[in-house]
Coordinates of C-alpha atoms and ligand atoms in Angstrom, one line a residue:
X1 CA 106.0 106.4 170.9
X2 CA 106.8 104.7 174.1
X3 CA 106.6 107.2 177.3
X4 CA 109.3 105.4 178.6
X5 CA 112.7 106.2 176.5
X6 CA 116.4 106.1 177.6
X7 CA 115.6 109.8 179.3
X8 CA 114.4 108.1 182.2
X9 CA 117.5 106.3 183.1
X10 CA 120.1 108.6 185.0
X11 CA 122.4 109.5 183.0
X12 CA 126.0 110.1 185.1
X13 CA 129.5 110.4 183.5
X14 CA 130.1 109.8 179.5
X15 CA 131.0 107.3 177.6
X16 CA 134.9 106.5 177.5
X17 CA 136.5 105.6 174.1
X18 CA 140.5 105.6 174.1
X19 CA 141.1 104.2 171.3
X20 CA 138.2 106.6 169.0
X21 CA 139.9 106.7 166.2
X22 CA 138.4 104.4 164.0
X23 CA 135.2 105.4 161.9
X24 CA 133.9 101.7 162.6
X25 CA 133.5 102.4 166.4
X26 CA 130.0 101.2 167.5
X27 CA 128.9 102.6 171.5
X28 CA 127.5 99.7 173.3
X29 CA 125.1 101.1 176.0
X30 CA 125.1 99.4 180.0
X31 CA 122.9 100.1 182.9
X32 CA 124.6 99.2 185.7
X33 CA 123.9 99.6 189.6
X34 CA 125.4 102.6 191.8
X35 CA 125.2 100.9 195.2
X36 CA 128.2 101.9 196.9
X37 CA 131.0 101.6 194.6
X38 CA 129.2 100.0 191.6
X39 CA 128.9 102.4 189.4
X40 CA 132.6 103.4 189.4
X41 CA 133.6 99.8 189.1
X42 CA 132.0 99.4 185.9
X43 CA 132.8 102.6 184.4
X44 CA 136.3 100.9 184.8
X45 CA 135.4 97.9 183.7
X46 CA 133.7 99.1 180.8
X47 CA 137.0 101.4 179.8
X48 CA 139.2 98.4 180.0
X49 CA 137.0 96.5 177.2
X50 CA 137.4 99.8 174.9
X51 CA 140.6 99.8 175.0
X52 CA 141.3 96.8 174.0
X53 CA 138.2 97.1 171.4
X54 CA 138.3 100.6 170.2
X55 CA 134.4 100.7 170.6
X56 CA 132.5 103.1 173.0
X57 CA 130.2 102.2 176.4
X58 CA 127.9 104.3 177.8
X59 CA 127.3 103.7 181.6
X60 CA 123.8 104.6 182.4
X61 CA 123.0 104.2 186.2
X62 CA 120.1 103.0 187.8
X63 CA 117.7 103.5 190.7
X64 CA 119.6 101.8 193.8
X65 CA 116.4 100.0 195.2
X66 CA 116.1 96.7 192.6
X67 CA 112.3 96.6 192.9
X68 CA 112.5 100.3 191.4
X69 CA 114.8 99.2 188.6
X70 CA 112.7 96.5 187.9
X71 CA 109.5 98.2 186.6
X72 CA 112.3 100.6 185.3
X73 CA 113.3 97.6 182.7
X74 CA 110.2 96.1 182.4
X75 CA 109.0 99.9 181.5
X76 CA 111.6 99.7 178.8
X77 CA 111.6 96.2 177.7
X78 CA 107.8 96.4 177.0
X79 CA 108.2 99.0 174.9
X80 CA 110.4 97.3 173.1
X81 CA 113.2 99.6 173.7
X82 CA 116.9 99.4 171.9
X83 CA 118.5 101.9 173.9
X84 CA 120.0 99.6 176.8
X85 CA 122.1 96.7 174.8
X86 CA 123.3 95.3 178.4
X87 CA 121.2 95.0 181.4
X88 CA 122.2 94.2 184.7
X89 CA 119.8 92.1 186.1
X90 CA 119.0 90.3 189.2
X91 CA 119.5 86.7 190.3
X92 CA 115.8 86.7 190.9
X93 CA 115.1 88.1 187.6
X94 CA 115.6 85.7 184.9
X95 CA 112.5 83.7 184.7
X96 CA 110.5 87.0 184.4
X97 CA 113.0 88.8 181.8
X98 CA 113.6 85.9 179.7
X99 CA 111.7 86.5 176.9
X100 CA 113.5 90.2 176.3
X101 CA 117.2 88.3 176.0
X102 CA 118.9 86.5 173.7
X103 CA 120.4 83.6 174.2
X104 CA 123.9 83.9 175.3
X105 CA 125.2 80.6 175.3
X106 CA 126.3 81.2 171.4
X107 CA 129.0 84.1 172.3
X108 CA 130.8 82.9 175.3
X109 CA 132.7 79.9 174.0
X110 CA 132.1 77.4 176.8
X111 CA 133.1 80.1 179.8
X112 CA 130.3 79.4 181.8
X113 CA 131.6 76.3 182.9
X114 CA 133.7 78.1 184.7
X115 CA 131.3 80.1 187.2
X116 CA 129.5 78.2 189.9
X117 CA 126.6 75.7 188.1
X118 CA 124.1 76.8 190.2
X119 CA 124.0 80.3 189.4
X120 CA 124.3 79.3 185.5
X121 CA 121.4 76.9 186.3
X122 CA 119.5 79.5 187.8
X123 CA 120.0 81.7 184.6
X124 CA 118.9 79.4 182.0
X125 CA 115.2 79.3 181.2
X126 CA 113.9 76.9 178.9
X127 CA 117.1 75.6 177.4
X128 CA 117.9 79.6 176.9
X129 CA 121.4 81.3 178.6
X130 CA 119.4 84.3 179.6
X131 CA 122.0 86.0 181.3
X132 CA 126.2 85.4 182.5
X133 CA 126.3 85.8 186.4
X134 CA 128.8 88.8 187.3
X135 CA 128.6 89.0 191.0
X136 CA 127.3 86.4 193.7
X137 CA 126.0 87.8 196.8
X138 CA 124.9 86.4 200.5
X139 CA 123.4 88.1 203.3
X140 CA 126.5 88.3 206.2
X141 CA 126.6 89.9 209.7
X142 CA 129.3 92.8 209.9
X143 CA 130.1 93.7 213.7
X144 CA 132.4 96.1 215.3
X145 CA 135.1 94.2 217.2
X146 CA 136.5 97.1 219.0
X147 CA 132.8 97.3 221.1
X148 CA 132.0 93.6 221.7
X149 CA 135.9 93.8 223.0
X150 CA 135.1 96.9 224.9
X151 CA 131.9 95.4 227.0
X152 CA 133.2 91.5 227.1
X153 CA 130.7 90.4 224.4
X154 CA 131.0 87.5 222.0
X155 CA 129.9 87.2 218.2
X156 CA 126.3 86.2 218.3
X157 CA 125.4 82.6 217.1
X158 CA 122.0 83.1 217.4
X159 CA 119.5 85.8 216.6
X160 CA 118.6 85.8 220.5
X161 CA 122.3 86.5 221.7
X162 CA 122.1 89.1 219.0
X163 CA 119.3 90.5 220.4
X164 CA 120.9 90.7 224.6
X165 CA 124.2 91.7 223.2
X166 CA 122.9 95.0 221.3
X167 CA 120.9 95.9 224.1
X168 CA 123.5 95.6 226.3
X169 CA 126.4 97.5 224.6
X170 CA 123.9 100.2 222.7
X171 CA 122.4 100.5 226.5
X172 CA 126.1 101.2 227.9
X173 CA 127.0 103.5 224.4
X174 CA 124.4 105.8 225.3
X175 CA 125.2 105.9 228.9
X176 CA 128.8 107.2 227.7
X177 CA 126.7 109.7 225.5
X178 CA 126.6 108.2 222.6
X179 CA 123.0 109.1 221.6
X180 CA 122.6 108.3 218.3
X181 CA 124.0 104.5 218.5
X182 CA 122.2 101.9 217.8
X183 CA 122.6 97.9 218.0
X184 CA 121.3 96.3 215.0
X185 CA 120.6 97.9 211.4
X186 CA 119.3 96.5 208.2
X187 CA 117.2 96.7 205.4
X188 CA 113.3 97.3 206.4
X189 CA 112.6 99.4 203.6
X190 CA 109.0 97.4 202.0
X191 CA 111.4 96.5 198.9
X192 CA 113.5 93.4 197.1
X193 CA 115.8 94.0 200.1
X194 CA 113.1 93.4 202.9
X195 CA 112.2 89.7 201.3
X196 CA 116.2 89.1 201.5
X197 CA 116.2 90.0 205.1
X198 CA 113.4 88.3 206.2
X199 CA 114.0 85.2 204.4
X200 CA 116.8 84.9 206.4
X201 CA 115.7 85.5 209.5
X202 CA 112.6 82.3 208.6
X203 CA 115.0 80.2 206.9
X204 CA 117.2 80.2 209.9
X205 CA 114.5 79.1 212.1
X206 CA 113.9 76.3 209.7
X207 CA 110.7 77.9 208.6
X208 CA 111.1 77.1 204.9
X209 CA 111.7 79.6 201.8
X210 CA 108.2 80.8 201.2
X211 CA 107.3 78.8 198.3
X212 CA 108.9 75.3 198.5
X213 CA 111.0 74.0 195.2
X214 CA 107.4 72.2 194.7
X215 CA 105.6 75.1 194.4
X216 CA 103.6 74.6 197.6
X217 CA 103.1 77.9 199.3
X218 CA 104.8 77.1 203.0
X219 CA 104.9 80.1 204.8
X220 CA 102.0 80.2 207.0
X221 CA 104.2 77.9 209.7
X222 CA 105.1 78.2 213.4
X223 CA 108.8 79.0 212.6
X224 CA 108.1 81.3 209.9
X225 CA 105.9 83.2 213.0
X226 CA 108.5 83.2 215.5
X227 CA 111.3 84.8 213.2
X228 CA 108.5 87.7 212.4
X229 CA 107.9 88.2 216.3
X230 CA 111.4 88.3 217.3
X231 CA 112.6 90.8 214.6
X232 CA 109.2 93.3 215.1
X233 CA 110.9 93.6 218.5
X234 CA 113.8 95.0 217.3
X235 CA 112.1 98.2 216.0
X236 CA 112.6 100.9 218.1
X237 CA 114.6 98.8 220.8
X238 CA 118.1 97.8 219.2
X239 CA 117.1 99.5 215.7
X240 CA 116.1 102.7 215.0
X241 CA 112.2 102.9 213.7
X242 CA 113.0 104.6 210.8
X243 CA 114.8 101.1 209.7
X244 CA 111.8 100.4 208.1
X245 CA 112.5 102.8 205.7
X246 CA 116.0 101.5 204.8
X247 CA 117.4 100.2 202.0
X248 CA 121.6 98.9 201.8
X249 CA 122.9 101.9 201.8
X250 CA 121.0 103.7 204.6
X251 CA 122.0 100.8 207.0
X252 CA 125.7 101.4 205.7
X253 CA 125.4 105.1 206.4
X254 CA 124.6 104.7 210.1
X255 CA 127.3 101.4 210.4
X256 CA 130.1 103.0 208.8
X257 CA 129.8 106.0 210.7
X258 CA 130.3 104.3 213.9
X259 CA 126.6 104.4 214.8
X260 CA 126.1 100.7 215.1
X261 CA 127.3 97.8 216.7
X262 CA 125.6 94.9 213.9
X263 CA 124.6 95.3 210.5
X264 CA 123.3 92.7 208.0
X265 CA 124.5 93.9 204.6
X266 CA 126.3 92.0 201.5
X267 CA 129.9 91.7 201.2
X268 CA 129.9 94.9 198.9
X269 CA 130.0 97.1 202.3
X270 CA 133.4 95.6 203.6
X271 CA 135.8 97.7 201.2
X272 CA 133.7 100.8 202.0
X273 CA 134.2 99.8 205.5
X274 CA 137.9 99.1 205.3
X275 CA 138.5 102.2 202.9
X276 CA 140.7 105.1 204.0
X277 CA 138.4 107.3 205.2
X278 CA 135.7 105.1 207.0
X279 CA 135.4 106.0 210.8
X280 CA 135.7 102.4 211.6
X281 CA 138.1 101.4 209.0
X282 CA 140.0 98.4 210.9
X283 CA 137.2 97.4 213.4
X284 CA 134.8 95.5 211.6
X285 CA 134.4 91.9 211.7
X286 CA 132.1 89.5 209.4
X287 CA 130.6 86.5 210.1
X288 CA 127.5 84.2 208.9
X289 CA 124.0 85.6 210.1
X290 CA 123.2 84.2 213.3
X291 CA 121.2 80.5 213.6
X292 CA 117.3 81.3 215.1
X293 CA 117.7 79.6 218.5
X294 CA 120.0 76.9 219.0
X295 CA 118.2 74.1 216.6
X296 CA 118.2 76.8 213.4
X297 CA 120.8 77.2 210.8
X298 CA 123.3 80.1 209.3
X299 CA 121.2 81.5 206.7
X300 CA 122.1 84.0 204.3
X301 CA 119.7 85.1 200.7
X302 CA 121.6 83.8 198.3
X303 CA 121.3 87.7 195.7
X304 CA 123.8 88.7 193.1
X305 CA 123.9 90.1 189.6
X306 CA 124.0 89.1 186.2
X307 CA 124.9 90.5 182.9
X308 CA 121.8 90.0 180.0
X309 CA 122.1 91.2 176.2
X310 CA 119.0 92.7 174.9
X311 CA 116.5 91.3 172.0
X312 CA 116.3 95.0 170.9
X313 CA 119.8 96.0 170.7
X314 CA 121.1 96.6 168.0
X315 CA 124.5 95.1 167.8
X316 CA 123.7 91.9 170.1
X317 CA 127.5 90.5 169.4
X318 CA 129.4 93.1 170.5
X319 CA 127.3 93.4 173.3
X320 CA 127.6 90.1 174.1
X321 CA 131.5 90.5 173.6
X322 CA 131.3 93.5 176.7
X323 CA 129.6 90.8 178.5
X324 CA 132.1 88.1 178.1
X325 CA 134.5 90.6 179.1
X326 CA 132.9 91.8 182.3
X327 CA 132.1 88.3 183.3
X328 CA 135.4 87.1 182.7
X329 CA 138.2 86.3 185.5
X330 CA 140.8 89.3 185.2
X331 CA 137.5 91.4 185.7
X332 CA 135.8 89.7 188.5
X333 CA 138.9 89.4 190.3
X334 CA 139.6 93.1 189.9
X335 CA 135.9 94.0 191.6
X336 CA 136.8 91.3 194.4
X337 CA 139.9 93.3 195.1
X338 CA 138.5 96.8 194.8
X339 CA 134.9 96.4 195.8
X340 CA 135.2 93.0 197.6
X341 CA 132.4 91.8 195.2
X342 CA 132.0 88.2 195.9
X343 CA 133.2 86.4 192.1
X344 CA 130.9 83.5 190.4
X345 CA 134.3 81.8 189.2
X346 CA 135.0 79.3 191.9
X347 CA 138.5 79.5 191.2
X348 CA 139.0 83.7 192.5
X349 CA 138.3 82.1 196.1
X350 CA 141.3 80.3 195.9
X351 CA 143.6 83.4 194.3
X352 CA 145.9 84.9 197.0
X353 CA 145.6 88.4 196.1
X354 CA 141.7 88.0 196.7
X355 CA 142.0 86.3 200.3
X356 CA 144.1 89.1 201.2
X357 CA 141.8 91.6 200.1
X358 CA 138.4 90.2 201.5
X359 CA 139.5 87.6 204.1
X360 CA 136.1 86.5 204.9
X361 CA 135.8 84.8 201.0
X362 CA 137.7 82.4 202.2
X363 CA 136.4 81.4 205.8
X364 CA 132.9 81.8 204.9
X365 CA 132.7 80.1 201.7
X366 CA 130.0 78.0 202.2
X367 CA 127.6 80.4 202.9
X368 CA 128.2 82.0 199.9
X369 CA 127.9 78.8 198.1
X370 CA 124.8 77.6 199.8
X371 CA 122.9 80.8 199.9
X372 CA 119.7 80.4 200.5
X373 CA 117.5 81.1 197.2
X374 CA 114.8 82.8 197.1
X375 CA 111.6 81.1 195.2
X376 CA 112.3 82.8 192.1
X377 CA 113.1 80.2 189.6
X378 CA 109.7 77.6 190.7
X379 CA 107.5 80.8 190.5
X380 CA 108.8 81.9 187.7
X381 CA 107.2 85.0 186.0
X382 CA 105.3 85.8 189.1
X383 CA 108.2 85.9 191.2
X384 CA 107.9 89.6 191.2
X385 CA 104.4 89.5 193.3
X386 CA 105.3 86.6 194.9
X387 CA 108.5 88.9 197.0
X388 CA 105.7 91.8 196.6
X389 CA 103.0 90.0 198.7
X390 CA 106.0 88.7 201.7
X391 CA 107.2 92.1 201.9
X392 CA 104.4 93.9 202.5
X393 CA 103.1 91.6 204.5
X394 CA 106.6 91.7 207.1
X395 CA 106.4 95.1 206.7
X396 CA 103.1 95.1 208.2
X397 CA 104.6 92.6 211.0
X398 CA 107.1 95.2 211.9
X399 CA 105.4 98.5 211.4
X400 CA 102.8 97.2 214.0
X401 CA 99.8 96.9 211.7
X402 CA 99.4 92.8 212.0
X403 CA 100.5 90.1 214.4
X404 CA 102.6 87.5 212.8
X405 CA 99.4 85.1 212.8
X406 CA 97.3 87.9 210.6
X407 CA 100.0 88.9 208.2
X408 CA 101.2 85.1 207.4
X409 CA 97.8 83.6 207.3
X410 CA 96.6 86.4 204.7
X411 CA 99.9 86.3 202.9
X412 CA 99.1 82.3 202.6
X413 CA 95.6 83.0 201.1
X414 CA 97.0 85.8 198.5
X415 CA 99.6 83.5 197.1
X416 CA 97.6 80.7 196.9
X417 CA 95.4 82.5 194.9
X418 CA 98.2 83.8 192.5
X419 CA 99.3 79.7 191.8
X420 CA 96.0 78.8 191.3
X421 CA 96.2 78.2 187.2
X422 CA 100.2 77.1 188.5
X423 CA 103.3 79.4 189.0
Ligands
GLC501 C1 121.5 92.9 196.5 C2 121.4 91.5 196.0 C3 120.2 91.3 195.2 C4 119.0 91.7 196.0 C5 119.1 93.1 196.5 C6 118.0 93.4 197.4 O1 121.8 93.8 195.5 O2 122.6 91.1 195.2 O3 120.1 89.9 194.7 O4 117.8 91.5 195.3 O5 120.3 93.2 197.2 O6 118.1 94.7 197.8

């Protein structure tokens, strides 16, 4: 018996079946995500598909920090496990989950021409569709327009104006007593989030992606430094020290409650932001991340998830039948309305009723079609310790424990060793 069973997911509200009746209804079991609005999304998603099946889902949540739920699955998929059919997975995840999936390319009738090639690309290991992508993601700057209005502030282009412009208005916040505001929060937490973050912040200064699409390890560079040494002087200056310990939702918490001037989050945060009850509902702009200095580049991660079937399940084609339905167009242009999650269907970017909903698909397309990928797909199964070895090693950078110099030079050594038989 494997310790790790089904028990260990979280179990949250129960499977939905409208159309019960029949005495052939199967239950198809999901983990999805319950960032923000996730998990309520796809307990609605998941209820649409039974009533036009008659079969059952089961919506089985899962811990919000994706370098949690991945030992979670690879806990599960090792053991061989049949009690997740669908798994939500990653867009850095395929090359080391592949062997667990079955191919999908068989069930979805030629509908992933439809969803950008790059992301279907990115899912296909060895000739094998591991996985349909659900949502694209890209790292984006939210700001509050009211404040940079307030104080006579522009929208940063550069990660240095960002810096002087939260110092300023968080300076003249706290003068009017606002003592809990702070200029700039993100994801520090020493997690999947953290590498997202940081690549952005190196890639903008033109320091490369970590690995390069070669395989060479790159990081160890002057740029790559000079990102590091700006950002550890954010902590405890224009972001709160305990940002090392936060993950998307933390740095939503402290944003949406009008604590902040900046925050880098994905797109997901705008209809919490906009939503009825958000303190700063109507005050939030979003633009691309800010270029390092005036010779760098916009540069957001690309992230995003995908939908996999499991080898282990036990009815792979009707899973695979809930995945061509969650994957499909009516449903990813429901989620960009209600949870402005960014569709993998080029086509939503050009629908009406999505522009109106989340303006900023439209003016920053680009960056969400040339994210900036992390080094997943050349390291393949060691991608895992790959992000691993850079986040620990930034969050050394920013907790104060190494200089940029140290913690790059070591993080150089470490994942040269780890390609030494090849990625
Ligand atoms: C978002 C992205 C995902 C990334 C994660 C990191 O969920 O879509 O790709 O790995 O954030 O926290």
């Amino acid at each position: 018996m494997s310790r790790f069973t089904i028990k260990h997911l979280m179990f949250g509200g129960a499977a939905v079946c409208l159309l019960a009746g029949g005495l052939h209804a199967k239950t198809v079991t999901i983990s999805c995500g319950a960032v923000g609005a996730e998990r309520q999304l796809c307990e609605e998603g998941t209820r649409l598909w039974s009533e036009k099946t008659g079969h059952d889902v089961q919506v089985v949540s899962t811990p919000n920090s994706a370098t949690e739920r991945l030992s979670l699955y690879q806990q599960l998929l090792a053991a061989q496990s049949g009690d997740v059919d669908v798994f939500q997975i990653d867009v850095v995840w395929p090359g080391m989950l592949a062997n667990h999936m079955i191919d999908l390319s068989e069930y979805t009738e030629g509908t992933e021409s439809d969803h950008f090639q790059p992301l279907i690309r990115n899912n296909t290991v060895d000739g094998k569709l591991v996985a349909m992508p659900w949502f694209t993601d890209a790292g984006v700057l939210y700001y509050r327009k009211d404040l940079l209005e307030k104080y006579g502030q522009s929208v940063p282009e550069t990660w240095e104006q960002l810096t002087t412009t939260a110092e300023t208005v968080m300076a003249a916040e706290r003068e009017a007593g606002q003592d809990k505001f702070w200029g700039f929060v993100w994801q520090g937490r020493a997690y999947e989030g953290l590498t997202c973050d940081a690549l952005e912040w190196v890639a903008s200064y033109n320091g490369g992606t970590i690995v390069n699409a070669e395989g060479d390890v790159t990081i160890n560079n002057p740029q790559a430094r000079k990102a590091l040494a700006l950002a550890s002087e954010w902590i405890g200056t224009i972001s709160p020290q305990s940002v090392l310990n936060y993950t998307e939702e933390e740095a939503r918490g402290v944003f949406q409650s009008g604590n902040a001037l900046f925050m880098r989050n994905w797109p997901y945060a705008w209809s919490l932001a906009q939503s009825d009850d958000s303190p700063v509902k109507g005050k939030v702009g979003v633009v691309a991340l800010p270029r390092g200095g005036e010779n760098g580049r916009h540069a957001g991660t690309l992230g995003g998830w995908q939908l996999a079937v499991s080898k282990y399940s036990d009815d792979a084609p009707l899973a695979a039948d809930l995945v061509r339905y969650l994957t499909s167009y009516e449903e990813q242009k429901r989620r960009a309305i209600q949870g402005s999650y960014n569709p993998t269907i080029p086509a939503l970017y050009k629908d009406d009723e999505v522009l109106a909903a989340v303006p900023f698909f439209g003016e920053l397309f680009e960056t969400f079609k040339n994210g900036v990928p992390r080094p997943s797909s050349v390291t393949g199964e060691k991608y895992g310790r790959v992000s691993n070895a850079f986040f620990n090693s930034v969050h050394d950078v920013l907790s104060g424990d190494a200089n940029p110099e140290q913690a790059l030079s070591g993080l150089e050594r470490d994942l040269r060793r780890l390609s030494r038989r090849g990625w």
